Amino acid sequence: MLPFAARRSLQALVILALVTFLSYVIMSMAPGNALQTFIDPRVPPAELAAAERALGLDKPVAVRYLSWLRELASGNLGYSIKTGTPVGALILSRLGPTLLLMGTALALMTVLAIVLGVVSAARPYSFVDYLATTFAFAGISVPSFFFALTLIYVFAVQLGWLPTSGLQTYQRELSGLDLALDRAAHLVLPVAVLALTGTAELVRHVRSAVSEALKQDYVRTAKGKGVASRAVLLNHALRNSWLPIITLLGVALPRFFSGSVVTEVVFAWPGMGRLLVDSVFARDYPVAMGINLFAAMLVLLGNLLADVAYGLADPRIRYQ
Amino acid sequence: MVRKLWIVLLALIPLAWAQQCPATGGTATLAQWSEPGNLNPLIFPTTYDTNVQELVFSSLIRTTSDLAFEPDLAESWTFSDDQTKITFTLRPGLTWHDGAPLTAEDAAFTLRSLMEPTYDGGSYADVSIIEGAEAYRSGEAADVSGIRVLDDVTLELTMSEPFAPALANLAGIRILPEHVYGKVDVARWQQDATNRNPLGSGPYRFVEWRPGELIALEAFDGYYAGRPCLDRILIRFGDQDTMLAALLSGEVDVAQVPINSVKSVEGRADVVLDAVDSLSFQYLGFNLRNAALAELPVRQAIAAAINRQALVDGLLRGYGRALDTILPTNHWSYPQDVAPIVYDVERAAELLEEAGWRLQDGVRTKDGRKLSFTLYFPTGNQIRERSAPIIQANLKQVGIELELQAMDFATLVTHLLPKDAQGVPRAVEAGDFDMFLLGFGVERDPDEYFSYFVAEGFPPNGYNFTGYTDPEVEVLLREGRTVLDVAAREAPYQEFGRIARDQLPWVPLYQPQDLFAHRTRLHGFSPDIRGVNPNAERWWVEK
C-alpha cells in the first residue's frame, strides 16, 4: 500500500506540473490582460502600460510561468491583480462555503443515487424504476442554471419559503441555533440543484451495476439457498456493485466541482467556483491559477480516494 | 441671555435633524452585479469600487446633478486672476472616521501621492497639470512646487497653465488620511490591507467585508453634514437575475434592473422603478484608415441605413433615445440644434450610388473593392450584443456586408490599442479592425473627448483608435480645455458636436437609461447621472 501511495503521489506531482503549465499557457494565450478590461479616457495608455510593467504583465509567458512556479515552491500563490490580496488567503476565505455546499450535496447525492438505483434495479419496470429513469433523464437534460433560476422563482420569489441567495440573512444579527437554521435554509436550494443534477447521472450507473450483479450466479445461488431477497440485494448484489459506484464517485468529485461553479454563481454563494468565474472575467490570472491548481489536486485526490476505497470494498484487490 | 440662546439652539438641532430624517436607524441593502476589487479610490477604480468608495470617502469638491460643482470637504474655493491658482478653504472641524482631525495636509498628501515615482494606479494624469508634478515624479524635485498648505484649512494649488478640467479632476480624487495611508509605501498600495479596510471621512464608515458576500457600512456620527439617517448600508454582490429576485423577495432594497427583466418590476406595488438618464451612449466606430470607410458618403449611408429608433423601441423597450451626435443629450455640451440623423434606406442607397458604389450580387463594389467589413463587438452588454445582428441586417438592405465578430472586451482592446510582437504598444493599422461597437460616457468633463479626436491621441499615446483628425476639431477641443468659464465652454463643445454629426467618425446609436428598482420601504432613493448613491445620507427606511 505504501509504495503504491508513494508512486501515485509522484505521478500526481508530474500531472500537477503539466496541468498548471498548460492552464497558464492557455490562459495567457487569450488576448488582453487584467488592465485592458478597463479603458478610461483620463488614464493615458502610457500610464496603463507602466502599470502593466509594474505587474510584470509585459514579460513572455514562459518567464511569467517560471516565476509563478518559483513563488509556488516557496508557498506563495501570488497576489490577485484585481484586489491585491494574497491568492492563498483569497482561496482559503472561499473554501469553507464551497466545502459546506459540496459536502452536503455530495452526501445527499450518494445516498439518493444508491437508494434509487438499488430500488429501481430490484424492481425493474416498476413505477419507482420509471420514476427514477424519468428523474435521471430530466436531471441530465435540464441545464443547472435554468433549474436553479426556476427554483429561485418558485420557492423564493413566488412562495417566499426560502431565501434566494447568499450564505445567510444579512439584515438581522443571528447567532447559535437561529444562525444554523438560517444557514440551512440558504443551503436548501443550491444543494437541491447540485444533488439532483448529480444524482440523475449516478442513479443510472448504480441501477445498471446492481442489475448486472443480480444476474450473476452467486445471487442465484444465494436465492436458491433461501436467503431473503432483501439480504440478497444488500449483502450480495450491492456489495459487488461497489467497485463501479466508487469509480463513479471518484470521477464525480471534480465534475461536481465544476457543477458547483454554476450553482455558486446563480445563488451568489461566496465559494471558490464563483471566485473562479470572477477571476477569469477579470483576467485575474494568479487567482484563476490558484483555483486551477486546487481543482487539479481535487481530481487527483478523487482518483486516489477511489483507488484506496477499492481495496476496502473488495479485499481481492492488492496494491503493488 | 447668551445661555438661553444656546438652549434654544440646542433644542433646534433635533428639530432640524427630524426634518432631514423622517426616521433614523435601520438597514438598507443595495445589490450590485460584481464585487468591488479594491477600496483604495486611487487605484484603478471601477464603477463597482466607486459605488462603495463614494460612501466612505469625500473629495474636496463634488459634482452636482447638473454637472456644476458644490462643496464637499472644501467649503469654498477661489481662482487667481490668471486662473492658474486655486485656493481651497476646508470646512472647520472635519474629522476622519477614527476621530483624527482632517486637515489640508491630508489633501496635499493625497495629491502628492499620485505624483510619487512608484505610484501606478492610473490617476497621475488627473494631477499632472499641477506645477512641479513632473519634476517630483521624475525625482528631480523633493517637493511639489504647485501644492502649498497655507494652514490647517487652506490649500493652494498652482497649475502650470489654465486648465478647465482641473476642478472636474479634483472632484474625482477622494482624499485619503495621511496618518493611515502615509504609513504604506505608495508602491505597495495595491496589495496593502487598507484596500479592504478603508478609512475615510464620508457619510458611512467601513465596518466589514465578507468576501463574495457583502460589504457592511455604518453611519458616521461625525459626518460634516450630519449623521446619515440609516444606521447601516449593506452592499451585496451577485448575479443580475438573482439580485433582481432578491429585490422582489424583499432581501435587498435596491437593485439595478437588466432591461430584459424590466417587465418583472413594472407595475408592482412593493417596488418602484427608477429610470435615470445617464451620460453614456453607444456608438458604431470606424477605422478611418480603411479607404472605403474614409469616404464620407459611405459613413453617411451607414448612419442613414441603421434604424436607431427600432433599437430603442425593441432592445431598450423605450428606456432611452436615439442620439444624433456623439455627446449625451443631457450634458451642457450637447448642441440642441444638431441636425437629426434620419433613418432613410433610399437616401442611403442614393449616397452610395453617387459615390460610385454599384450593387453587384447584393454587395456594393467600386474599382474591384467590396463594401464588406467585419464588425467587432464586445460581449457583456446584452443589448449591445443584440444590436449587432440588427445593424448587420440594416446595412445589408443597402448592399453593405458585415461579418459579425463577438469577443470579450479585453480582446477587443487588443485590436483597438494593438501591440507589436514584443508587447510594445504600436500605431493602429488599416488591418487591425474595420468597425466596432462601444459605449462612451462623459464621466466628469467633455475634455474626455480630447484623447479620442485629436492627432496626438493616436495610439499608443491616446485613444484615437478611429484615426480621426480635423484641424477645426483640434482647435475646438483645445479651446474647451483652456477656457475656464463653463458658459464660455459650451460653444466649442457644441460646435464639436455639430461637426461630429456631419463627419460621423462615430455613428451615434442610442443613449440608454439606467434602470434601478427600490423597495417602497426605502425612502429618499434618487439616483441621477452621478450614479446610485449621490444622496445616500438622506435615505431612510420604514421599520
Coordinates of C-alpha atoms in Angstrom, one line a residue, chain B residues 17-535:
Chain B
W17 CA -32.5 66.6 12.3
A18 CA -36.0 65.4 12.3
Q19 CA -36.8 67.4 9.3
Q20 CA -33.9 65.9 7.4
C21 CA -34.6 62.3 8.6
P22 CA -38.2 61.4 8.9
A23 CA -36.9 58.2 10.5
T24 CA -33.5 57.3 11.7
G25 CA -32.0 53.9 12.1
G26 CA -32.4 50.6 10.2
T27 CA -30.5 49.0 7.4
A28 CA -30.8 49.3 3.6
T29 CA -29.3 46.6 1.4
L30 CA -28.0 47.5 -2.1
A31 CA -27.3 44.9 -4.6
Q32 CA -24.6 45.1 -7.2
W33 CA -23.6 42.8 -10.0
S34 CA -20.0 42.5 -9.2
E35 CA -17.8 42.6 -6.1
P36 CA -15.5 45.6 -5.8
G37 CA -11.8 44.8 -6.3
N38 CA -10.2 47.4 -4.2
L39 CA -11.4 50.1 -1.9
N40 CA -8.4 52.4 -2.3
P41 CA -10.1 55.0 -4.6
L42 CA -6.8 56.0 -6.2
I43 CA -6.1 52.5 -7.6
F44 CA -7.9 52.0 -11.0
P45 CA -11.4 52.4 -9.6
T46 CA -14.2 50.6 -11.4
T47 CA -17.9 51.5 -11.1
Y48 CA -18.4 48.7 -8.6
D49 CA -15.5 50.1 -6.5
T50 CA -16.7 53.7 -6.8
N51 CA -20.2 52.8 -5.6
V52 CA -18.7 51.9 -2.3
Q53 CA -15.9 54.4 -2.2
E54 CA -18.2 57.4 -2.6
L55 CA -20.0 56.4 0.6
V56 CA -16.8 56.0 2.6
F57 CA -14.6 58.9 1.2
S58 CA -15.0 62.5 0.5
S59 CA -13.4 64.8 -2.1
L60 CA -12.5 68.5 -1.9
I61 CA -15.5 69.3 -4.1
R62 CA -18.1 67.2 -5.9
T63 CA -20.3 67.5 -9.0
T64 CA -23.9 68.4 -8.8
S65 CA -26.7 66.6 -10.7
D66 CA -26.4 69.3 -13.4
L67 CA -22.7 69.0 -13.6
A68 CA -21.7 72.1 -11.7
F69 CA -19.5 71.8 -8.6
E70 CA -20.5 72.0 -5.0
P71 CA -18.5 72.0 -1.7
D72 CA -17.6 68.7 -0.2
L73 CA -14.7 68.9 2.3
A74 CA -13.8 72.3 0.9
E75 CA -16.5 74.9 1.8
S76 CA -15.2 77.3 -0.8
W77 CA -12.6 77.8 -3.5
T78 CA -11.3 80.8 -5.4
F79 CA -9.3 81.2 -8.6
S80 CA -6.4 83.7 -9.0
D81 CA -6.8 86.4 -11.7
D82 CA -4.6 84.5 -14.1
Q83 CA -6.7 81.4 -13.4
T84 CA -3.7 79.2 -12.6
K85 CA -4.1 79.2 -8.8
I86 CA -7.0 77.6 -6.9
T87 CA -7.3 78.2 -3.2
F88 CA -9.5 75.8 -1.3
T89 CA -10.8 76.5 2.2
L90 CA -11.8 73.4 4.1
R91 CA -14.7 73.2 6.5
P92 CA -13.5 73.7 10.0
G93 CA -13.5 70.8 12.5
L94 CA -13.5 68.0 9.9
T95 CA -12.6 64.5 11.2
W96 CA -11.8 61.1 9.8
H97 CA -13.8 58.0 10.8
D98 CA -11.3 57.2 13.5
G99 CA -11.8 60.7 15.1
A100 CA -8.5 62.1 13.9
P101 CA -8.7 65.7 12.5
L102 CA -8.8 66.1 8.8
T103 CA -6.6 69.0 7.5
A104 CA -5.3 70.5 4.3
E105 CA -2.2 68.3 4.9
D106 CA -4.2 65.2 4.1
A107 CA -5.4 66.7 0.9
A108 CA -1.8 67.7 0.0
F109 CA -0.6 64.2 0.9
T110 CA -3.2 62.6 -1.4
L111 CA -2.4 64.8 -4.4
R112 CA 1.4 64.3 -3.8
S113 CA 1.0 60.5 -3.5
L114 CA -0.4 60.5 -7.1
M115 CA 2.9 62.0 -8.3
E116 CA 5.2 59.6 -6.4
P117 CA 7.6 57.9 -8.9
T118 CA 6.3 54.5 -7.7
Y119 CA 2.6 55.3 -8.0
D120 CA 0.9 53.3 -10.8
G121 CA -2.8 53.3 -10.0
G122 CA -3.9 55.3 -13.1
S123 CA -4.7 58.7 -11.6
Y124 CA -1.5 60.6 -12.3
A125 CA -3.0 62.3 -15.3
D126 CA -5.6 63.9 -13.0
V127 CA -2.8 65.9 -11.2
S128 CA -0.1 66.2 -13.9
I129 CA -1.3 69.8 -14.6
I130 CA -0.2 70.8 -11.1
E131 CA 3.1 72.8 -11.3
G132 CA 6.1 70.7 -10.4
A133 CA 4.3 67.4 -10.7
E134 CA 6.6 66.1 -13.4
A135 CA 9.7 67.1 -11.6
Y136 CA 8.5 65.4 -8.4
R137 CA 7.5 62.2 -10.3
S138 CA 10.9 62.0 -12.1
G139 CA 12.8 62.6 -8.8
E140 CA 14.2 65.9 -9.9
A141 CA 12.4 67.8 -7.1
A142 CA 12.0 66.8 -3.5
D143 CA 8.6 68.5 -3.2
V144 CA 5.8 69.6 -5.5
S145 CA 6.1 73.4 -6.1
G146 CA 2.4 73.7 -7.0
I147 CA 1.0 72.3 -3.7
R148 CA 1.1 74.6 -0.7
V149 CA -0.6 74.1 2.6
L150 CA -1.2 77.6 4.0
D151 CA -2.8 76.5 7.2
D152 CA -4.9 73.6 8.5
V153 CA -7.9 74.6 6.3
T154 CA -6.2 76.3 3.4
L155 CA -4.7 74.5 0.4
E156 CA -3.3 76.4 -2.6
L157 CA -2.8 74.6 -5.9
T158 CA -0.9 76.1 -8.8
M159 CA -1.5 74.8 -12.3
S160 CA 1.2 75.1 -14.9
E161 CA -1.4 76.7 -17.2
P162 CA -5.1 77.5 -17.0
F163 CA -6.8 74.1 -17.4
A164 CA -10.6 73.9 -17.4
P165 CA -11.0 70.2 -16.4
A166 CA -8.9 70.7 -13.3
L167 CA -11.9 71.1 -11.0
A168 CA -13.5 68.0 -12.5
N169 CA -10.3 66.1 -12.0
L170 CA -10.1 67.2 -8.4
A171 CA -13.7 66.3 -7.8
G172 CA -12.8 62.8 -8.7
I173 CA -9.9 62.5 -6.3
R174 CA -11.1 61.2 -2.9
I175 CA -9.0 62.4 -0.1
L176 CA -7.0 59.8 2.0
P177 CA -5.9 60.2 5.6
E178 CA -2.2 60.7 5.8
H179 CA -2.0 59.1 9.2
V180 CA -3.1 55.8 7.7
Y181 CA -2.1 55.7 4.0
G182 CA 1.1 57.6 4.7
K183 CA 2.5 54.6 6.6
V184 CA 2.3 52.4 3.5
D185 CA 4.7 52.8 0.6
V186 CA 2.8 54.0 -2.4
A187 CA 4.3 51.1 -4.4
R188 CA 2.5 48.7 -2.0
W189 CA -0.9 50.4 -2.1
Q190 CA -2.3 47.8 -4.5
Q191 CA -1.6 45.0 -2.1
D192 CA -1.9 46.6 1.2
A193 CA -4.6 45.6 3.7
T194 CA -6.0 49.2 3.6
N195 CA -7.5 48.2 0.3
R196 CA -10.0 46.0 2.1
N197 CA -10.3 48.1 5.2
P198 CA -10.6 51.7 4.1
L199 CA -10.7 54.7 6.4
G200 CA -12.3 57.9 5.1
S201 CA -14.4 60.9 6.0
G202 CA -17.6 60.2 4.1
P203 CA -21.1 59.7 5.4
Y204 CA -20.6 56.0 6.1
R205 CA -17.8 54.2 7.9
F206 CA -16.4 50.9 6.7
V207 CA -17.2 48.0 9.0
E208 CA -16.7 44.7 7.3
W209 CA -16.0 43.0 4.0
R210 CA -17.2 39.4 3.7
P211 CA -15.5 38.1 0.5
G212 CA -18.1 37.0 -2.0
E213 CA -21.0 38.2 0.1
L214 CA -21.1 41.8 1.1
I215 CA -19.6 45.0 2.4
A216 CA -21.1 46.5 5.5
L217 CA -21.0 50.2 6.3
E218 CA -22.5 52.1 9.2
A219 CA -23.5 55.8 9.7
F220 CA -20.6 58.1 10.6
D221 CA -21.7 60.3 13.6
G222 CA -19.1 62.9 12.8
Y223 CA -20.1 63.5 9.2
Y224 CA -19.9 67.2 8.5
A225 CA -23.4 67.3 7.0
G226 CA -24.9 65.5 10.0
R227 CA -25.3 61.8 10.7
P228 CA -26.9 59.8 7.9
C229 CA -30.5 58.7 8.5
L230 CA -29.8 55.0 8.2
D231 CA -27.8 53.0 10.7
R232 CA -26.3 50.7 8.2
I233 CA -25.9 50.1 4.5
L234 CA -25.1 46.6 3.2
I235 CA -23.8 46.2 -0.3
R236 CA -24.3 42.7 -1.6
F237 CA -22.8 41.2 -4.8
G238 CA -24.4 38.7 -7.0
D239 CA -25.7 37.6 -10.4
Q240 CA -28.1 40.1 -12.2
D241 CA -31.1 37.8 -12.2
T242 CA -30.5 36.6 -8.7
M243 CA -30.2 40.1 -7.3
L244 CA -33.4 41.1 -9.0
A245 CA -35.1 38.0 -7.4
A246 CA -33.7 39.1 -4.1
L247 CA -35.2 42.5 -4.6
L248 CA -38.6 41.0 -5.4
S249 CA -38.5 38.7 -2.4
G250 CA -37.5 41.6 -0.1
E251 CA -34.0 40.5 0.7
V252 CA -32.4 43.6 -0.9
D253 CA -33.8 47.2 -1.1
V254 CA -32.1 48.4 -4.3
A255 CA -31.0 46.5 -7.4
Q256 CA -30.1 47.5 -10.9
V257 CA -32.6 46.1 -13.4
P258 CA -31.4 44.5 -16.6
I259 CA -33.5 45.9 -19.4
N260 CA -34.7 42.4 -20.4
S261 CA -36.1 41.9 -16.9
V262 CA -37.9 45.2 -16.6
K263 CA -41.3 43.6 -17.0
S264 CA -40.9 41.8 -13.7
V265 CA -40.6 45.1 -11.9
E266 CA -43.1 47.3 -13.8
G267 CA -46.4 47.7 -12.1
R268 CA -45.5 46.1 -8.8
A269 CA -46.9 47.7 -5.7
D270 CA -43.9 47.0 -3.5
V271 CA -41.2 48.1 -5.8
V272 CA -40.5 51.4 -7.6
L273 CA -38.7 51.5 -10.9
D274 CA -36.3 54.4 -11.3
A275 CA -35.3 55.2 -14.9
V276 CA -32.3 57.5 -14.8
D277 CA -30.8 59.4 -17.7
S278 CA -27.2 58.6 -17.9
L279 CA -24.3 60.4 -19.5
S280 CA -23.3 57.4 -21.6
F281 CA -24.3 56.3 -25.1
Q282 CA -23.5 53.6 -27.6
Y283 CA -21.9 54.2 -31.0
L284 CA -20.6 52.5 -34.1
G285 CA -16.9 53.3 -34.6
F286 CA -14.9 53.1 -37.7
N287 CA -11.2 52.5 -38.6
L288 CA -10.8 55.5 -40.9
R289 CA -7.5 54.1 -42.2
N290 CA -9.7 51.8 -44.3
A291 CA -10.1 53.6 -47.6
A292 CA -13.8 52.8 -48.0
L293 CA -14.7 53.9 -44.5
A294 CA -12.7 57.1 -45.0
E295 CA -15.3 58.1 -47.6
L296 CA -17.8 60.4 -46.0
P297 CA -20.8 59.2 -48.2
V298 CA -20.2 55.6 -47.0
R299 CA -20.3 56.7 -43.4
Q300 CA -23.4 58.9 -44.1
A301 CA -25.1 55.9 -45.8
I302 CA -24.3 53.7 -42.9
A303 CA -25.8 56.2 -40.5
A304 CA -28.9 56.6 -42.6
A305 CA -29.4 52.9 -43.0
I306 CA -29.4 52.0 -39.3
N307 CA -32.9 52.1 -37.8
R308 CA -31.8 53.5 -34.5
Q309 CA -35.3 54.2 -33.2
A310 CA -36.1 50.5 -33.7
L311 CA -33.1 49.7 -31.5
V312 CA -34.5 52.0 -28.8
D313 CA -38.1 50.6 -29.1
G314 CA -37.1 47.0 -29.5
L315 CA -34.0 46.4 -27.5
L316 CA -34.3 49.2 -24.9
R317 CA -38.1 48.8 -24.6
G318 CA -38.3 52.6 -24.9
Y319 CA -35.9 53.3 -21.9
G320 CA -33.6 55.5 -23.8
R321 CA -33.4 57.6 -27.0
A322 CA -31.8 57.6 -30.4
L323 CA -28.9 60.0 -30.5
D324 CA -28.0 62.5 -33.2
T325 CA -24.4 63.3 -32.3
I326 CA -21.8 61.8 -30.1
L327 CA -22.5 63.9 -27.0
P328 CA -25.0 62.9 -24.3
T329 CA -28.3 64.9 -24.7
N330 CA -28.4 65.8 -21.0
H331 CA -24.9 67.4 -21.0
W332 CA -24.3 71.1 -21.4
S333 CA -22.0 70.3 -24.3
Y334 CA -24.9 68.9 -26.3
P335 CA -25.9 71.1 -29.3
Q336 CA -29.7 71.3 -29.1
D337 CA -29.9 72.4 -32.7
V338 CA -28.0 69.5 -34.2
A339 CA -29.4 68.1 -37.5
P340 CA -31.2 64.8 -36.8
I341 CA -29.9 61.6 -38.4
V342 CA -32.9 60.3 -40.3
Y343 CA -33.5 56.6 -41.0
D344 CA -33.8 56.6 -44.8
V345 CA -32.8 53.5 -46.7
E346 CA -33.4 55.0 -50.1
R347 CA -31.2 58.0 -49.3
A348 CA -28.5 55.7 -48.0
A349 CA -28.6 53.8 -51.3
E350 CA -28.5 57.0 -53.3
L351 CA -25.5 58.2 -51.4
L352 CA -23.6 55.0 -52.2
E353 CA -24.7 55.2 -55.9
E354 CA -23.5 58.8 -56.1
A355 CA -20.2 57.8 -54.6
G356 CA -19.8 55.2 -57.3
W357 CA -20.6 52.1 -55.3
R358 CA -22.6 49.9 -57.6
L359 CA -24.8 47.0 -56.4
Q360 CA -23.4 43.6 -57.7
D361 CA -24.9 40.3 -56.4
G362 CA -26.3 42.1 -53.3
V363 CA -23.0 43.8 -52.4
R364 CA -21.8 47.2 -53.5
T365 CA -18.4 47.4 -55.2
K366 CA -16.2 50.0 -56.7
D367 CA -12.8 49.5 -58.5
G368 CA -12.8 45.9 -57.5
R369 CA -13.3 46.7 -53.8
K370 CA -16.4 45.5 -51.9
L371 CA -18.3 47.3 -49.2
S372 CA -17.7 44.3 -46.9
F373 CA -16.5 44.8 -43.3
T374 CA -16.0 43.0 -40.0
L375 CA -17.9 44.4 -37.1
Y376 CA -16.3 43.7 -33.7
F377 CA -18.4 43.9 -30.7
P378 CA -17.6 43.1 -27.1
T379 CA -19.7 40.7 -25.1
G380 CA -21.0 41.6 -21.7
N381 CA -23.7 44.2 -22.6
Q382 CA -26.6 42.1 -23.9
I383 CA -28.4 45.0 -25.5
R384 CA -25.3 45.9 -27.5
E385 CA -24.7 42.3 -28.4
R386 CA -28.2 42.1 -29.8
S387 CA -27.9 45.3 -31.7
A388 CA -25.1 43.8 -33.9
P389 CA -27.2 41.5 -36.0
I390 CA -29.8 44.2 -36.4
I391 CA -27.2 46.6 -37.7
Q392 CA -26.0 43.8 -40.0
A393 CA -29.5 43.3 -41.4
N394 CA -30.0 47.1 -41.7
L395 CA -26.8 47.6 -43.7
K396 CA -27.4 44.5 -45.9
Q397 CA -30.5 46.4 -47.3
V398 CA -28.2 48.9 -48.9
G399 CA -25.6 46.4 -50.1
I400 CA -23.1 46.7 -47.2
E401 CA -21.9 43.3 -46.0
L402 CA -21.0 42.9 -42.3
E403 CA -19.4 39.9 -40.8
L404 CA -20.0 39.9 -37.0
Q405 CA -17.3 39.1 -34.6
A406 CA -18.1 38.9 -30.9
M407 CA -15.2 39.0 -28.4
D408 CA -14.7 39.9 -24.8
F409 CA -13.8 43.4 -24.0
A410 CA -10.1 42.7 -23.3
T411 CA -9.7 41.0 -26.7
L412 CA -11.4 43.9 -28.5
V413 CA -8.9 46.3 -26.8
T414 CA -6.0 44.4 -28.3
H415 CA -7.4 45.3 -31.8
L416 CA -8.1 49.0 -30.9
L417 CA -4.9 49.5 -29.0
P418 CA -2.6 47.0 -30.6
K419 CA 0.9 45.9 -29.5
D420 CA 3.8 44.6 -31.6
A421 CA 5.3 41.2 -31.2
Q422 CA 7.4 42.3 -28.3
G423 CA 4.4 43.5 -26.5
V424 CA 5.1 47.2 -27.0
P425 CA 2.1 49.4 -27.9
R426 CA 2.2 50.4 -31.6
A427 CA 0.2 52.6 -34.0
V428 CA -3.1 51.3 -35.4
E429 CA -3.1 50.0 -38.9
A430 CA -5.9 49.6 -41.5
G431 CA -6.0 45.8 -41.0
D432 CA -6.4 45.9 -37.2
F433 CA -10.2 46.3 -37.4
D434 CA -13.0 47.8 -39.6
M435 CA -15.8 48.7 -37.3
F436 CA -16.6 48.2 -33.7
L437 CA -19.5 48.8 -31.2
L438 CA -18.6 50.5 -28.0
G439 CA -20.1 52.8 -25.3
F440 CA -18.8 56.1 -24.3
G441 CA -19.7 58.1 -21.2
V442 CA -18.7 61.6 -20.2
E443 CA -17.8 60.9 -16.6
R444 CA -16.7 64.4 -15.4
D445 CA -15.8 66.7 -18.2
P446 CA -16.2 66.7 -22.0
D447 CA -12.4 67.2 -22.2
E448 CA -12.5 63.3 -22.1
Y449 CA -13.2 63.6 -25.9
F450 CA -9.8 65.1 -26.4
S451 CA -7.7 62.0 -26.5
Y452 CA -10.3 60.3 -28.9
F453 CA -10.4 63.0 -31.6
V454 CA -7.0 64.8 -32.0
A455 CA -3.9 63.5 -33.8
E456 CA -1.8 63.5 -30.6
G457 CA -4.3 60.9 -29.2
F458 CA -3.4 58.3 -31.9
P459 CA -2.5 55.0 -30.1
P460 CA -0.2 54.4 -28.3
N461 CA -0.4 58.0 -27.0
G462 CA -4.2 58.1 -26.5
Y463 CA -7.5 56.6 -27.5
N464 CA -8.0 57.9 -31.0
F465 CA -8.2 54.4 -32.4
T466 CA -10.6 55.7 -35.1
G467 CA -7.8 57.7 -36.6
Y468 CA -9.9 60.9 -36.9
T469 CA -8.3 64.3 -37.5
D470 CA -9.8 67.6 -38.3
P471 CA -8.0 71.0 -37.8
E472 CA -11.2 72.7 -36.7
V473 CA -12.0 70.0 -34.2
E474 CA -8.5 70.2 -32.7
V475 CA -8.9 73.9 -32.2
L476 CA -12.3 73.5 -30.6
L477 CA -11.2 70.7 -28.2
R478 CA -8.1 72.7 -27.2
E479 CA -10.3 75.8 -26.6
G480 CA -12.5 73.6 -24.4
R481 CA -9.7 72.8 -22.1
T482 CA -8.2 76.2 -21.7
V483 CA -11.3 78.4 -21.2
L484 CA -12.4 78.1 -17.6
D485 CA -15.9 79.7 -17.7
V486 CA -18.5 76.9 -18.2
A487 CA -20.8 79.1 -20.1
A488 CA -18.0 80.0 -22.5
R489 CA -17.0 76.4 -22.9
E490 CA -20.4 75.4 -24.3
A491 CA -19.7 77.0 -27.6
P492 CA -16.6 75.0 -28.6
Y493 CA -18.0 71.6 -27.5
Q494 CA -21.4 72.2 -29.1
E495 CA -19.7 73.1 -32.3
F496 CA -17.6 69.9 -32.0
G497 CA -20.9 68.0 -31.6
R498 CA -22.2 69.6 -34.9
I499 CA -19.1 68.7 -36.8
A500 CA -19.0 65.2 -35.5
R501 CA -22.7 64.9 -36.6
D502 CA -21.6 65.9 -40.1
Q503 CA -18.4 63.9 -40.4
L504 CA -19.5 60.8 -38.5
P505 CA -16.2 59.4 -37.2
W506 CA -18.5 57.5 -34.9
V507 CA -22.2 56.9 -35.7
P508 CA -24.1 57.7 -32.6
L509 CA -26.7 54.9 -31.9
Y510 CA -28.6 55.3 -28.7
Q511 CA -28.4 56.7 -25.2
P512 CA -29.9 54.2 -22.8
Q513 CA -31.4 55.0 -19.4
D514 CA -30.0 53.3 -16.3
L515 CA -32.7 51.2 -14.6
F516 CA -32.8 50.7 -10.9
A517 CA -35.6 49.5 -8.7
H518 CA -36.1 50.0 -5.0
R519 CA -38.4 48.6 -2.4
T520 CA -41.1 51.1 -1.2
R521 CA -39.8 50.7 2.4
L522 CA -36.7 52.7 1.3
H523 CA -37.4 56.4 1.0
G524 CA -35.3 59.2 -0.5
F525 CA -33.6 57.0 -3.0
S526 CA -32.9 59.2 -6.0
P527 CA -30.2 58.1 -8.3
D528 CA -29.1 60.6 -11.0
I529 CA -26.4 61.0 -13.6
R530 CA -23.8 60.7 -10.9
G531 CA -24.8 57.2 -10.0
V532 CA -26.8 55.3 -7.5
N533 CA -25.8 57.0 -4.2
P534 CA -25.4 60.8 -4.6
N535 CA -27.7 61.4 -1.6

